[in-house]
mmCIF file of C-alpha atoms (C1' of nucleotides) in Angstrom:
data_model
loop_
_atom_site.group_PDB
_atom_site.id
_atom_site.type_symbol
_atom_site.label_atom_id
_atom_site.label_comp_id
_atom_site.label_asym_id
_atom_site.label_seq_id
_atom_site.Cartn_x
_atom_site.Cartn_y
_atom_site.Cartn_z
ATOM 1 C CA MET W 191 -13.634 13.748 -19.818
ATOM 2 C CA THR W 192 -14.430 17.070 -19.168
ATOM 3 C CA ASP W 193 -11.756 19.514 -20.262
ATOM 4 C CA PRO W 194 -8.810 21.159 -18.200
ATOM 5 C CA GLU W 195 -10.446 23.959 -17.546
ATOM 6 C CA THR W 196 -13.628 23.200 -17.029
ATOM 7 C CA ARG W 197 -12.456 20.513 -14.335
ATOM 8 C CA PHE W 198 -10.048 23.077 -12.850
ATOM 9 C CA GLN W 199 -13.739 25.658 -12.242
ATOM 10 C CA HIS W 200 -15.345 22.635 -10.572
ATOM 11 C CA LEU W 201 -12.443 21.735 -8.170
ATOM 12 C CA VAL W 202 -12.851 25.675 -7.306
ATOM 13 C CA ALA W 203 -16.283 25.610 -6.861
ATOM 14 C CA ARG W 204 -16.343 22.302 -4.759
ATOM 15 C CA LEU W 205 -13.214 23.426 -2.125
ATOM 16 C CA LYS W 206 -14.779 27.136 -2.010
ATOM 17 C CA ALA W 207 -18.463 25.068 -1.111
ATOM 18 C CA HIS W 208 -15.923 23.179 1.698
ATOM 19 C CA ASP W 209 -14.898 27.252 3.157
ATOM 20 C CA CYS W 210 -11.428 26.432 2.082
ATOM 21 C CA ARG W 211 -9.440 29.396 0.647
ATOM 22 C CA MET W 212 -8.040 29.933 -2.464
ATOM 23 C CA THR W 213 -3.846 30.473 -1.916
ATOM 24 C CA PRO W 214 -1.705 30.178 -5.223
ATOM 25 C CA GLN W 215 -0.494 26.942 -4.492
ATOM 26 C CA ARG W 216 -3.847 25.801 -3.787
ATOM 27 C CA VAL W 217 -5.033 27.209 -7.119
ATOM 28 C CA ALA W 218 -1.732 26.000 -8.697
ATOM 29 C CA LEU W 219 -2.605 22.707 -7.926
ATOM 30 C CA LEU W 220 -5.700 22.286 -8.487
ATOM 31 C CA ARG W 221 -4.542 23.017 -12.401
ATOM 32 C CA LEU W 222 -2.286 20.240 -12.558
ATOM 33 C CA ILE W 223 -4.560 17.712 -10.580
ATOM 34 C CA ALA W 224 -7.372 19.103 -13.360
ATOM 35 C CA ALA W 225 -4.847 18.739 -16.398
ATOM 36 C CA SER W 226 -2.904 15.961 -15.731
ATOM 37 C CA GLU W 227 -4.088 12.959 -18.394
ATOM 38 C CA GLY W 228 -2.505 10.009 -16.684
ATOM 39 C CA HIS W 229 -2.568 9.340 -12.558
ATOM 40 C CA PRO W 230 0.400 11.793 -10.843
ATOM 41 C CA SER W 231 1.513 10.919 -7.779
ATOM 42 C CA ALA W 232 1.947 13.404 -4.781
ATOM 43 C CA MET W 233 5.907 13.510 -6.162
ATOM 44 C CA HIS W 234 5.353 14.476 -9.071
ATOM 45 C CA LEU W 235 2.967 17.103 -8.699
ATOM 46 C CA TYR W 236 4.805 18.600 -5.829
ATOM 47 C CA GLU W 237 7.903 18.440 -8.894
ATOM 48 C CA GLN W 238 5.273 20.315 -11.482
ATOM 49 C CA ILE W 239 4.224 22.995 -8.732
ATOM 50 C CA LYS W 240 7.835 23.814 -6.830
ATOM 51 C CA ALA W 241 8.274 25.342 -11.356
ATOM 52 C CA GLN W 242 5.943 27.882 -10.089
ATOM 53 C CA PHE W 243 5.896 27.911 -6.448
ATOM 54 C CA PRO W 244 9.322 26.551 -5.636
ATOM 55 C CA THR W 245 8.888 27.314 -1.925
ATOM 56 C CA THR W 246 5.678 24.306 -1.899
ATOM 57 C CA SER W 247 6.173 21.528 0.467
ATOM 58 C CA LEU W 248 5.468 17.786 0.038
ATOM 59 C CA ALA W 249 3.341 17.978 2.974
ATOM 60 C CA THR W 250 0.858 20.564 1.179
ATOM 61 C CA VAL W 251 0.206 18.933 -1.579
ATOM 62 C CA TYR W 252 -0.699 16.210 0.479
ATOM 63 C CA LYS W 253 -2.925 18.159 2.336
ATOM 64 C CA THR W 254 -4.889 19.562 -0.634
ATOM 65 C CA LEU W 255 -4.671 15.866 -2.016
ATOM 66 C CA ASP W 256 -6.493 14.823 0.874
ATOM 67 C CA LEU W 257 -9.256 17.238 1.005
ATOM 68 C CA LEU W 258 -10.077 16.228 -2.010
ATOM 69 C CA ARG W 259 -10.188 12.627 -1.843
ATOM 70 C CA GLU W 260 -12.332 13.230 1.692
ATOM 71 C CA ILE W 261 -14.924 15.567 -0.780
ATOM 72 C CA GLY W 262 -15.395 12.747 -3.073
ATOM 73 C CA GLU W 263 -12.803 14.534 -6.147
ATOM 74 C CA VAL W 264 -10.046 12.188 -6.112
ATOM 75 C CA LEU W 265 -9.265 9.072 -6.311
ATOM 76 C CA GLU W 266 -6.280 7.975 -4.647
ATOM 77 C CA LEU W 267 -4.576 4.877 -6.205
ATOM 78 C CA GLY W 268 -2.587 3.682 -2.927
ATOM 79 C CA PHE W 269 0.378 1.052 -3.246
ATOM 80 C CA SER W 270 2.587 -0.776 -0.531
ATOM 81 C CA ASN W 271 5.514 -0.957 -2.639
ATOM 82 C CA ASP W 272 5.256 2.583 -4.493
ATOM 83 C CA ASP W 273 3.278 5.942 -3.848
ATOM 84 C CA ASN W 274 0.525 6.538 -4.505
ATOM 85 C CA ARG W 275 -1.169 7.757 -7.358
ATOM 86 C CA TYR W 276 -4.022 10.144 -8.223
ATOM 87 C CA ASP W 277 -7.039 10.313 -10.505
ATOM 88 C CA GLY W 278 -8.510 14.204 -10.694
ATOM 89 C CA ASN W 279 -10.863 13.588 -13.478
ATOM 90 C CA LYS W 280 -12.271 10.121 -12.533
ATOM 91 C CA PRO W 281 -12.963 10.468 -8.474
ATOM 92 C CA TYR W 282 -14.858 7.348 -8.602
ATOM 93 C CA PRO W 283 -13.920 3.451 -8.379
ATOM 94 C CA HIS W 284 -13.337 2.710 -12.499
ATOM 95 C CA PRO W 285 -10.529 -0.457 -13.150
ATOM 96 C CA HIS W 286 -7.471 0.563 -13.653
ATOM 97 C CA LEU W 287 -4.503 -1.168 -15.768
ATOM 98 C CA ILE W 288 -0.930 -0.840 -14.538
ATOM 99 C CA CYS W 289 2.790 -1.433 -16.474
ATOM 100 C CA ILE W 290 4.712 -2.943 -14.278
ATOM 101 C CA ARG W 291 7.859 -2.012 -16.225
ATOM 102 C CA CYS W 292 7.730 2.101 -15.986
ATOM 103 C CA ARG W 293 4.493 1.796 -14.437
ATOM 104 C CA LYS W 294 2.370 4.155 -16.652
ATOM 105 C CA ILE W 295 -1.631 3.904 -15.875
ATOM 106 C CA ILE W 296 -4.093 3.842 -18.486
ATOM 107 C CA ASP W 297 -7.886 3.615 -18.034
ATOM 108 C CA PRO W 298 -8.962 0.009 -20.059
ATOM 109 C CA PRO W 299 -12.294 -0.567 -21.336
ATOM 110 C CA VAL W 300 -13.622 -2.969 -18.777
ATOM 111 C CA THR W 301 -17.524 -2.870 -18.655
ATOM 112 C CA LEU W 302 -19.531 -5.396 -16.540
ATOM 113 C CA ILE W 303 -18.072 -4.753 -13.380
ATOM 114 C CA GLU W 304 -21.090 -2.965 -11.797
ATOM 115 C CA SER W 305 -22.403 -7.185 -12.136
ATOM 116 C CA LEU W 306 -19.549 -8.083 -10.318
ATOM 117 C CA THR W 307 -20.337 -6.193 -7.303
ATOM 118 C CA GLN W 308 -23.975 -7.170 -7.563
ATOM 119 C CA GLU W 309 -23.058 -10.618 -8.196
ATOM 120 C CA VAL W 310 -20.702 -9.900 -5.225
ATOM 121 C CA THR W 311 -23.644 -8.891 -2.761
ATOM 122 C CA ARG W 312 -26.640 -10.595 -3.963
ATOM 123 C CA LEU W 313 -23.773 -13.997 -2.991
ATOM 124 C CA THR W 314 -22.300 -12.902 0.460
ATOM 125 C CA GLY W 315 -24.190 -10.671 2.536
ATOM 126 C CA TYR W 316 -21.386 -7.877 2.370
ATOM 127 C CA GLN W 317 -22.986 -4.521 1.828
ATOM 128 C CA VAL W 318 -20.426 -3.353 -1.252
ATOM 129 C CA LEU W 319 -19.445 0.349 -1.076
ATOM 130 C CA SER W 320 -16.806 0.286 -3.762
ATOM 131 C CA HIS W 321 -14.272 -1.990 -5.547
ATOM 132 C CA ARG W 322 -10.614 -1.366 -6.652
ATOM 133 C CA LEU W 323 -9.418 -3.570 -9.894
ATOM 134 C CA ASP W 324 -5.893 -3.249 -11.196
ATOM 135 C CA PHE W 325 -4.879 -5.407 -14.158
ATOM 136 C CA TYR W 326 -1.416 -6.033 -14.501
ATOM 137 C CA GLY W 327 0.951 -6.642 -17.046
ATOM 138 C CA LEU W 328 3.383 -4.514 -19.801
ATOM 139 C CA CYS W 329 2.018 -2.401 -21.882
ATOM 140 C CA PRO W 330 2.599 -2.529 -25.682
ATOM 141 C CA ASP W 331 6.679 -0.338 -25.203
ATOM 142 C CA CYS W 332 7.964 -2.124 -22.652
ATOM 143 C CA GLN W 333 6.618 -5.610 -24.263
ATOM 144 C CA GLN W 334 9.543 -5.557 -26.809
ATOM 145 C CA GLY W 335 12.475 -5.122 -24.987
ATOM 146 C CA ALA W 336 11.247 -7.307 -22.120
ATOM 147 C CA GLN W 337 12.238 -11.114 -23.610
ATOM 148 C CA GLU W 338 14.987 -10.666 -20.675
ATOM 149 C CA ARG W 339 12.553 -10.956 -17.982
ATOM 150 C CA GLU W 340 11.581 -14.058 -16.664
ATOM 151 C CA THR W 341 12.981 -13.039 -13.377
ATOM 152 C CA THR W 342 11.554 -14.739 -10.128
ATOM 153 C CA ALA W 343 7.757 -15.709 -9.784
ATOM 154 C CA PRO W 344 4.433 -14.291 -10.656
ATOM 155 C CA ASP W 345 4.779 -12.209 -8.175
ATOM 156 C CA ILE W 346 1.216 -11.181 -7.546
ATOM 157 C CA GLN W 347 0.264 -7.718 -7.389
ATOM 158 C CA THR W 348 -1.016 -6.064 -3.722
ATOM 159 C CA PRO W 349 -3.296 -3.105 -3.003
ATOM 160 C CA THR W 350 -4.078 -0.986 -0.011
ATOM 161 C CA ARG W 351 -6.830 -0.744 2.459
ATOM 162 C CA GLN W 352 -10.065 1.655 1.817
ATOM 163 C CA LYS W 353 -9.788 3.456 4.483
ATOM 164 C CA GLU W 354 -13.296 3.419 6.961
ATOM 165 C CA MET T 269 -8.968 -25.896 -0.582
ATOM 166 C CA THR T 270 -6.451 -28.740 0.319
ATOM 167 C CA ASP T 271 -6.322 -29.752 3.824
ATOM 168 C CA PRO T 272 -4.223 -28.018 6.259
ATOM 169 C CA GLU T 273 -1.523 -30.997 6.604
ATOM 170 C CA THR T 274 -1.285 -31.680 3.542
ATOM 171 C CA ARG T 275 -0.905 -28.337 1.985
ATOM 172 C CA PHE T 276 2.013 -27.687 4.971
ATOM 173 C CA GLN T 277 3.701 -30.752 3.448
ATOM 174 C CA HIS T 278 4.031 -28.991 0.315
ATOM 175 C CA LEU T 279 4.752 -26.085 1.279
ATOM 176 C CA VAL T 280 8.019 -28.045 3.002
ATOM 177 C CA ALA T 281 8.664 -29.856 0.125
ATOM 178 C CA ARG T 282 8.714 -26.586 -1.953
ATOM 179 C CA LEU T 283 11.130 -24.727 0.433
ATOM 180 C CA LYS T 284 13.008 -27.739 0.351
ATOM 181 C CA ALA T 285 13.656 -28.035 -2.792
ATOM 182 C CA HIS T 286 14.933 -24.683 -3.348
ATOM 183 C CA ASP T 287 17.065 -25.583 -0.863
ATOM 184 C CA CYS T 288 15.873 -23.643 2.693
ATOM 185 C CA ARG T 289 16.916 -25.468 5.889
ATOM 186 C CA MET T 290 13.584 -26.628 7.948
ATOM 187 C CA THR T 291 14.695 -24.782 11.515
ATOM 188 C CA PRO T 292 11.640 -25.266 13.983
ATOM 189 C CA GLN T 293 9.919 -21.321 13.620
ATOM 190 C CA ARG T 294 10.175 -22.556 10.121
ATOM 191 C CA VAL T 295 8.324 -25.061 10.490
ATOM 192 C CA ALA T 296 5.543 -23.456 12.650
ATOM 193 C CA LEU T 297 5.060 -20.973 10.315
ATOM 194 C CA LEU T 298 4.308 -23.426 7.473
ATOM 195 C CA ARG T 299 1.648 -24.573 9.503
ATOM 196 C CA LEU T 300 0.206 -21.274 10.975
ATOM 197 C CA ILE T 301 0.184 -20.611 7.226
ATOM 198 C CA ALA T 302 -0.969 -23.317 6.253
ATOM 199 C CA ALA T 303 -3.922 -23.659 8.402
ATOM 200 C CA SER T 304 -4.361 -19.653 8.309
ATOM 201 C CA GLU T 305 -8.121 -19.820 7.031
ATOM 202 C CA GLY T 306 -7.916 -16.143 6.433
ATOM 203 C CA HIS T 307 -5.383 -13.958 5.423
ATOM 204 C CA PRO T 308 -3.409 -12.768 8.491
ATOM 205 C CA SER T 309 -1.108 -10.495 8.648
ATOM 206 C CA ALA T 310 2.855 -10.227 9.295
ATOM 207 C CA MET T 311 2.516 -8.755 12.502
ATOM 208 C CA HIS T 312 -0.633 -11.419 13.062
ATOM 209 C CA LEU T 313 1.334 -14.670 12.218
ATOM 210 C CA TYR T 314 4.468 -12.908 14.627
ATOM 211 C CA GLU T 315 1.693 -12.935 17.412
ATOM 212 C CA GLN T 316 0.646 -16.435 16.899
ATOM 213 C CA ILE T 317 4.253 -17.587 16.081
ATOM 214 C CA LYS T 318 5.247 -16.112 19.399
ATOM 215 C CA ALA T 319 3.567 -17.863 21.878
ATOM 216 C CA GLN T 320 5.542 -21.631 20.599
ATOM 217 C CA PHE T 321 8.847 -19.897 19.894
ATOM 218 C CA PRO T 322 8.819 -16.586 22.400
ATOM 219 C CA THR T 323 12.419 -14.984 21.126
ATOM 220 C CA THR T 324 11.292 -14.987 17.350
ATOM 221 C CA SER T 325 11.494 -11.512 15.527
ATOM 222 C CA LEU T 326 9.346 -10.011 13.187
ATOM 223 C CA ALA T 327 12.557 -9.376 11.064
ATOM 224 C CA THR T 328 11.858 -13.379 10.395
ATOM 225 C CA VAL T 329 8.114 -13.794 9.547
ATOM 226 C CA TYR T 330 8.698 -10.986 7.018
ATOM 227 C CA LYS T 331 11.846 -13.217 5.425
ATOM 228 C CA THR T 332 9.909 -16.332 5.627
ATOM 229 C CA LEU T 333 6.696 -14.226 3.994
ATOM 230 C CA ASP T 334 9.126 -13.165 1.431
ATOM 231 C CA LEU T 335 10.673 -16.496 0.566
ATOM 232 C CA LEU T 336 6.835 -18.727 0.205
ATOM 233 C CA ARG T 337 6.088 -15.469 -1.785
ATOM 234 C CA GLU T 338 8.873 -15.142 -4.154
ATOM 235 C CA ILE T 339 8.467 -19.767 -4.794
ATOM 236 C CA GLY T 340 4.826 -18.378 -5.775
ATOM 237 C CA GLU T 341 3.330 -20.246 -2.749
ATOM 238 C CA VAL T 342 1.903 -17.188 -1.058
ATOM 239 C CA LEU T 343 -0.410 -14.032 -2.329
ATOM 240 C CA GLU T 344 0.230 -10.809 -1.019
ATOM 241 C CA LEU T 345 -2.029 -8.391 -0.018
ATOM 242 C CA GLY T 346 -0.060 -5.156 -0.136
ATOM 243 C CA PHE T 347 -1.921 -1.941 1.680
ATOM 244 C CA SER T 348 -0.730 1.369 1.604
ATOM 245 C CA ASN T 349 -2.607 2.365 4.606
ATOM 246 C CA ASP T 350 -2.751 -0.526 6.568
ATOM 247 C CA ASP T 351 -0.222 -3.725 7.275
ATOM 248 C CA ASN T 352 -0.345 -6.087 4.169
ATOM 249 C CA ARG T 353 -2.639 -9.703 4.794
ATOM 250 C CA TYR T 354 -1.145 -13.183 3.503
ATOM 251 C CA ASP T 355 -3.211 -16.183 1.651
ATOM 252 C CA GLY T 356 -0.860 -18.928 1.725
ATOM 253 C CA ASN T 357 -3.888 -21.449 0.486
ATOM 254 C CA LYS T 358 -4.250 -19.595 -2.746
ATOM 255 C CA PRO T 359 -2.090 -18.278 -3.694
ATOM 256 C CA TYR T 360 -2.632 -17.112 -7.571
ATOM 257 C CA PRO T 361 -4.940 -13.770 -7.855
ATOM 258 C CA HIS T 362 -8.442 -14.339 -7.327
ATOM 259 C CA PRO T 363 -11.448 -11.558 -5.475
ATOM 260 C CA HIS T 364 -11.566 -10.367 -2.332
ATOM 261 C CA LEU T 365 -14.507 -9.153 -0.309
ATOM 262 C CA ILE T 366 -12.662 -6.430 2.905
ATOM 263 C CA CYS T 367 -15.115 -5.953 5.309
ATOM 264 C CA ILE T 368 -14.236 -1.790 6.265
ATOM 265 C CA ARG T 369 -15.040 -1.767 9.583
ATOM 266 C CA CYS T 370 -13.811 -5.255 11.322
ATOM 267 C CA ARG T 371 -11.080 -5.396 8.408
ATOM 268 C CA LYS T 372 -12.292 -9.355 8.053
ATOM 269 C CA ILE T 373 -11.718 -10.892 4.806
ATOM 270 C CA ILE T 374 -13.423 -13.448 2.805
ATOM 271 C CA ASP T 375 -12.767 -14.554 -0.565
ATOM 272 C CA PRO T 376 -15.923 -14.302 -2.683
ATOM 273 C CA PRO T 377 -17.503 -16.426 -5.185
ATOM 274 C CA VAL T 378 -16.375 -14.104 -8.245
ATOM 275 C CA THR T 379 -17.014 -15.963 -11.857
ATOM 276 C CA LEU T 380 -15.316 -14.164 -14.774
ATOM 277 C CA ILE T 381 -12.716 -12.174 -14.131
ATOM 278 C CA GLU T 382 -11.126 -14.371 -16.322
ATOM 279 C CA SER T 383 -12.744 -13.109 -19.203
ATOM 280 C CA LEU T 384 -12.404 -9.630 -18.168
ATOM 281 C CA THR T 385 -8.483 -10.212 -18.223
ATOM 282 C CA GLN T 386 -8.959 -11.002 -22.105
ATOM 283 C CA GLU T 387 -11.063 -8.388 -22.432
ATOM 284 C CA VAL T 388 -8.285 -5.257 -21.585
ATOM 285 C CA THR T 389 -5.836 -8.152 -23.366
ATOM 286 C CA ARG T 390 -7.229 -7.911 -26.414
ATOM 287 C CA LEU T 391 -9.006 -3.934 -26.286
ATOM 288 C CA THR T 392 -5.822 -2.309 -24.917
ATOM 289 C CA GLY T 393 -2.618 -4.163 -26.292
ATOM 290 C CA TYR T 394 -1.470 -4.751 -22.696
ATOM 291 C CA GLN T 395 0.247 -8.331 -21.967
ATOM 292 C CA VAL T 396 -2.061 -8.863 -19.183
ATOM 293 C CA LEU T 397 0.171 -10.709 -16.478
ATOM 294 C CA SER T 398 -1.794 -10.110 -12.972
ATOM 295 C CA HIS T 399 -4.513 -8.986 -12.075
ATOM 296 C CA ARG T 400 -6.330 -8.001 -8.750
ATOM 297 C CA LEU T 401 -9.991 -7.059 -7.181
ATOM 298 C CA ASP T 402 -10.972 -6.171 -4.447
ATOM 299 C CA PHE T 403 -14.651 -5.224 -2.510
ATOM 300 C CA TYR T 404 -15.212 -2.323 -0.425
ATOM 301 C CA GLY T 405 -18.024 -3.344 2.078
ATOM 302 C CA LEU T 406 -19.691 -4.071 5.694
ATOM 303 C CA CYS T 407 -19.668 -7.728 6.055
ATOM 304 C CA PRO T 408 -22.958 -8.798 7.838
ATOM 305 C CA ASP T 409 -22.264 -8.835 11.585
ATOM 306 C CA CYS T 410 -20.991 -5.243 10.923
ATOM 307 C CA GLN T 411 -23.752 -3.461 9.165
ATOM 308 C CA GLN T 412 -25.726 -3.621 12.054
ATOM 309 C CA GLY T 413 -23.866 -1.095 14.051
ATOM 310 C CA ALA T 414 -23.577 1.004 11.113
ATOM 311 C CA GLN T 415 -26.012 3.336 11.011
ATOM 312 C CA GLU T 416 -23.661 5.723 12.597
ATOM 313 C CA ARG T 417 -21.529 6.066 10.159
ATOM 314 C CA GLU T 418 -22.195 8.459 7.162
ATOM 315 C CA THR T 419 -18.309 9.922 7.839
ATOM 316 C CA THR T 420 -16.688 12.134 5.306
ATOM 317 C CA ALA T 421 -16.827 10.387 1.820
ATOM 318 C CA PRO T 422 -17.159 7.243 -0.154
ATOM 319 C CA ASP T 423 -13.389 7.221 0.206
ATOM 320 C CA ILE T 424 -12.418 5.337 -2.179
ATOM 321 C CA GLN T 425 -9.631 1.984 -2.032
ATOM 322 C CA THR T 426 -5.625 1.896 -2.711
ATOM 323 C CA PRO T 427 -3.963 -1.099 -3.993
ATOM 324 C CA THR T 428 -0.624 -1.903 -4.008
ATOM 325 C CA ARG T 429 2.372 -2.436 -6.592
ATOM 326 C CA GLN T 430 3.435 -5.086 -8.484
ATOM 327 C CA LYS T 431 6.873 -5.253 -7.687
ATOM 328 C CA GLU T 432 8.456 -6.279 -10.931
ATOM 329 C "C1'" DG Y 100 -8.229 40.417 12.582
ATOM 330 C "C1'" DT Y 101 -9.693 35.759 12.403
ATOM 331 C "C1'" DG Y 102 -8.552 31.397 11.698
ATOM 332 C "C1'" DC Y 103 -7.511 28.231 7.781
ATOM 333 C "C1'" DT Y 104 -2.539 27.358 4.972
ATOM 334 C "C1'" DT Y 105 1.770 27.045 4.664
ATOM 335 C "C1'" DG Y 106 6.036 25.054 4.948
ATOM 336 C "C1'" DC Y 107 9.710 23.103 7.998
ATOM 337 C "C1'" DA Y 108 11.502 19.155 10.714
ATOM 338 C "C1'" DA Y 109 9.710 15.395 13.157
ATOM 339 C "C1'" DA Y 110 7.471 11.509 14.028
ATOM 340 C "C1'" DC Y 111 5.109 7.954 12.181
ATOM 341 C "C1'" DA Y 112 4.285 2.658 10.975
ATOM 342 C "C1'" DG Y 113 5.445 -1.368 8.016
ATOM 343 C "C1'" DT Y 114 9.127 -3.413 6.123
ATOM 344 C "C1'" DT Y 115 13.445 -3.609 4.637
ATOM 345 C "C1'" DT Y 116 18.323 -4.359 5.840
ATOM 346 C "C1'" DG Y 117 22.882 -5.628 8.031
ATOM 347 C "C1'" DC Y 118 25.492 -7.767 10.631
ATOM 348 C "C1'" DA Y 119 27.577 -11.362 14.319
ATOM 349 C "C1'" DG Y 120 26.430 -15.312 16.310
ATOM 350 C "C1'" DA Y 121 23.792 -20.258 16.132
ATOM 351 C "C1'" DT Y 122 22.151 -24.383 14.053
ATOM 352 C "C1'" DA Y 123 21.148 -27.306 10.467
ATOM 353 C "C1'" DG Y 124 22.283 -30.584 6.647
ATOM 354 C "C1'" DC A 14 32.701 -27.500 8.371
ATOM 355 C "C1'" DT A 15 29.328 -24.548 6.246
ATOM 356 C "C1'" DA A 16 25.957 -22.201 4.239
ATOM 357 C "C1'" DT A 17 21.936 -20.838 5.651
ATOM 358 C "C1'" DC A 18 19.003 -18.604 9.037
ATOM 359 C "C1'" DT A 19 18.217 -15.336 13.536
ATOM 360 C "C1'" DG A 20 16.895 -11.852 16.664
ATOM 361 C "C1'" DC A 21 18.344 -7.354 16.479
ATOM 362 C "C1'" DA A 22 18.511 -2.896 15.687
ATOM 363 C "C1'" DA A 23 18.828 0.910 12.666
ATOM 364 C "C1'" DA A 24 17.705 2.388 8.012
ATOM 365 C "C1'" DC A 25 14.056 3.145 4.805
ATOM 366 C "C1'" DT A 26 10.283 5.249 2.310
ATOM 367 C "C1'" DG A 27 6.134 7.394 1.667
ATOM 368 C "C1'" DT A 28 2.573 9.817 4.256
ATOM 369 C "C1'" DT A 29 1.271 12.319 8.360
ATOM 370 C "C1'" DT A 30 1.146 15.755 11.738
ATOM 371 C "C1'" DG A 31 2.788 20.293 14.899
ATOM 372 C "C1'" DC A 32 3.615 24.095 14.989
ATOM 373 C "C1'" DA A 33 4.295 28.956 14.023
ATOM 374 C "C1'" DA A 34 4.690 32.473 10.812
ATOM 375 C "C1'" DG A 35 1.981 33.600 6.758
ATOM 376 C "C1'" DC A 36 -1.992 34.924 4.470
ATOM 377 C "C1'" DA A 37 -6.861 35.220 2.074
ATOM 378 C "C1'" DC A 38 -11.009 36.802 3.294
#
DNA sequence: GTGCTTGCAAACAGTTTGCAGATAG
DNA sequence: CTATCTGCAAACTGTTTGCAAGCAC
């Protein structure tokens, strides 16, 4: 992964190339996104940026994230139950590992996806353009106090539709 | 895949085992779910069932789907952009192939997922309980009139969070 | 100065919930 | 008879949009 400052500069350059203006709020947001290790939500970014610019609105955060997503610099992980998460460092499809208890999201080291994609393309006649692979489970920290779990059902996951 | 009538009987039995009552609306819904080839949305099921019971409400459809999901008889595919889809025939995690133009969803023949899950478990220390794998692309039908596409960005997909 | 951006508030969509009346068992 | 179920409508949540004022360039 590139270092945050380099990534930040890249994001600035990409936006400028798209005739976007660099407002202070936007610059601060880009810094946050470039520096975010995990997969922050819009609300999370909003709360961070309010520390610097108290009048910033959530809508601005969403608009900037949308902008970055449109130019392919941010990956949006949509969740129908929960708020979406954003990855500004690896804006291309890659597997995620999501703790169902603490909601932490990490990038597991998984290979083989490309071969799966090719397999699907070959067998179905679809032109496969993208994919999404999420694993759900308990992170090491959450496995300890997890004995009382055994709630209802396995209750499977639920991704979001890709936009056209 | 089991035939619809067998699947229907199974769903009835499972619900009765959970002290659920078999109202006419519910029976009709179970038939629809058992017979659905694709991955219907709640709205789609609602529109179908209204043909038989015009006063049925969307809330009833959602409540029944929730019930079935809780006892592990329906897989919910949540989408943050679009309405959720339900699979009442294969209620366990399995890959989906989603056309980004016509929204058709099919089950591609993919193996290897289990080995991926094991790989993730081994390498991360997470207890992997479930997963979700979606491929996005253009189905054969939609590939033809698809030249004028080339819209904005690849615009990646966006799954839903698994409920706890 | 021009027009993109902000921030507020209202709109939005799909889903969920509360509750009174209906009904399966 | 009684606990569940239905159907309506209102609530909810995260996200999006419209628009007037503000600001980058």
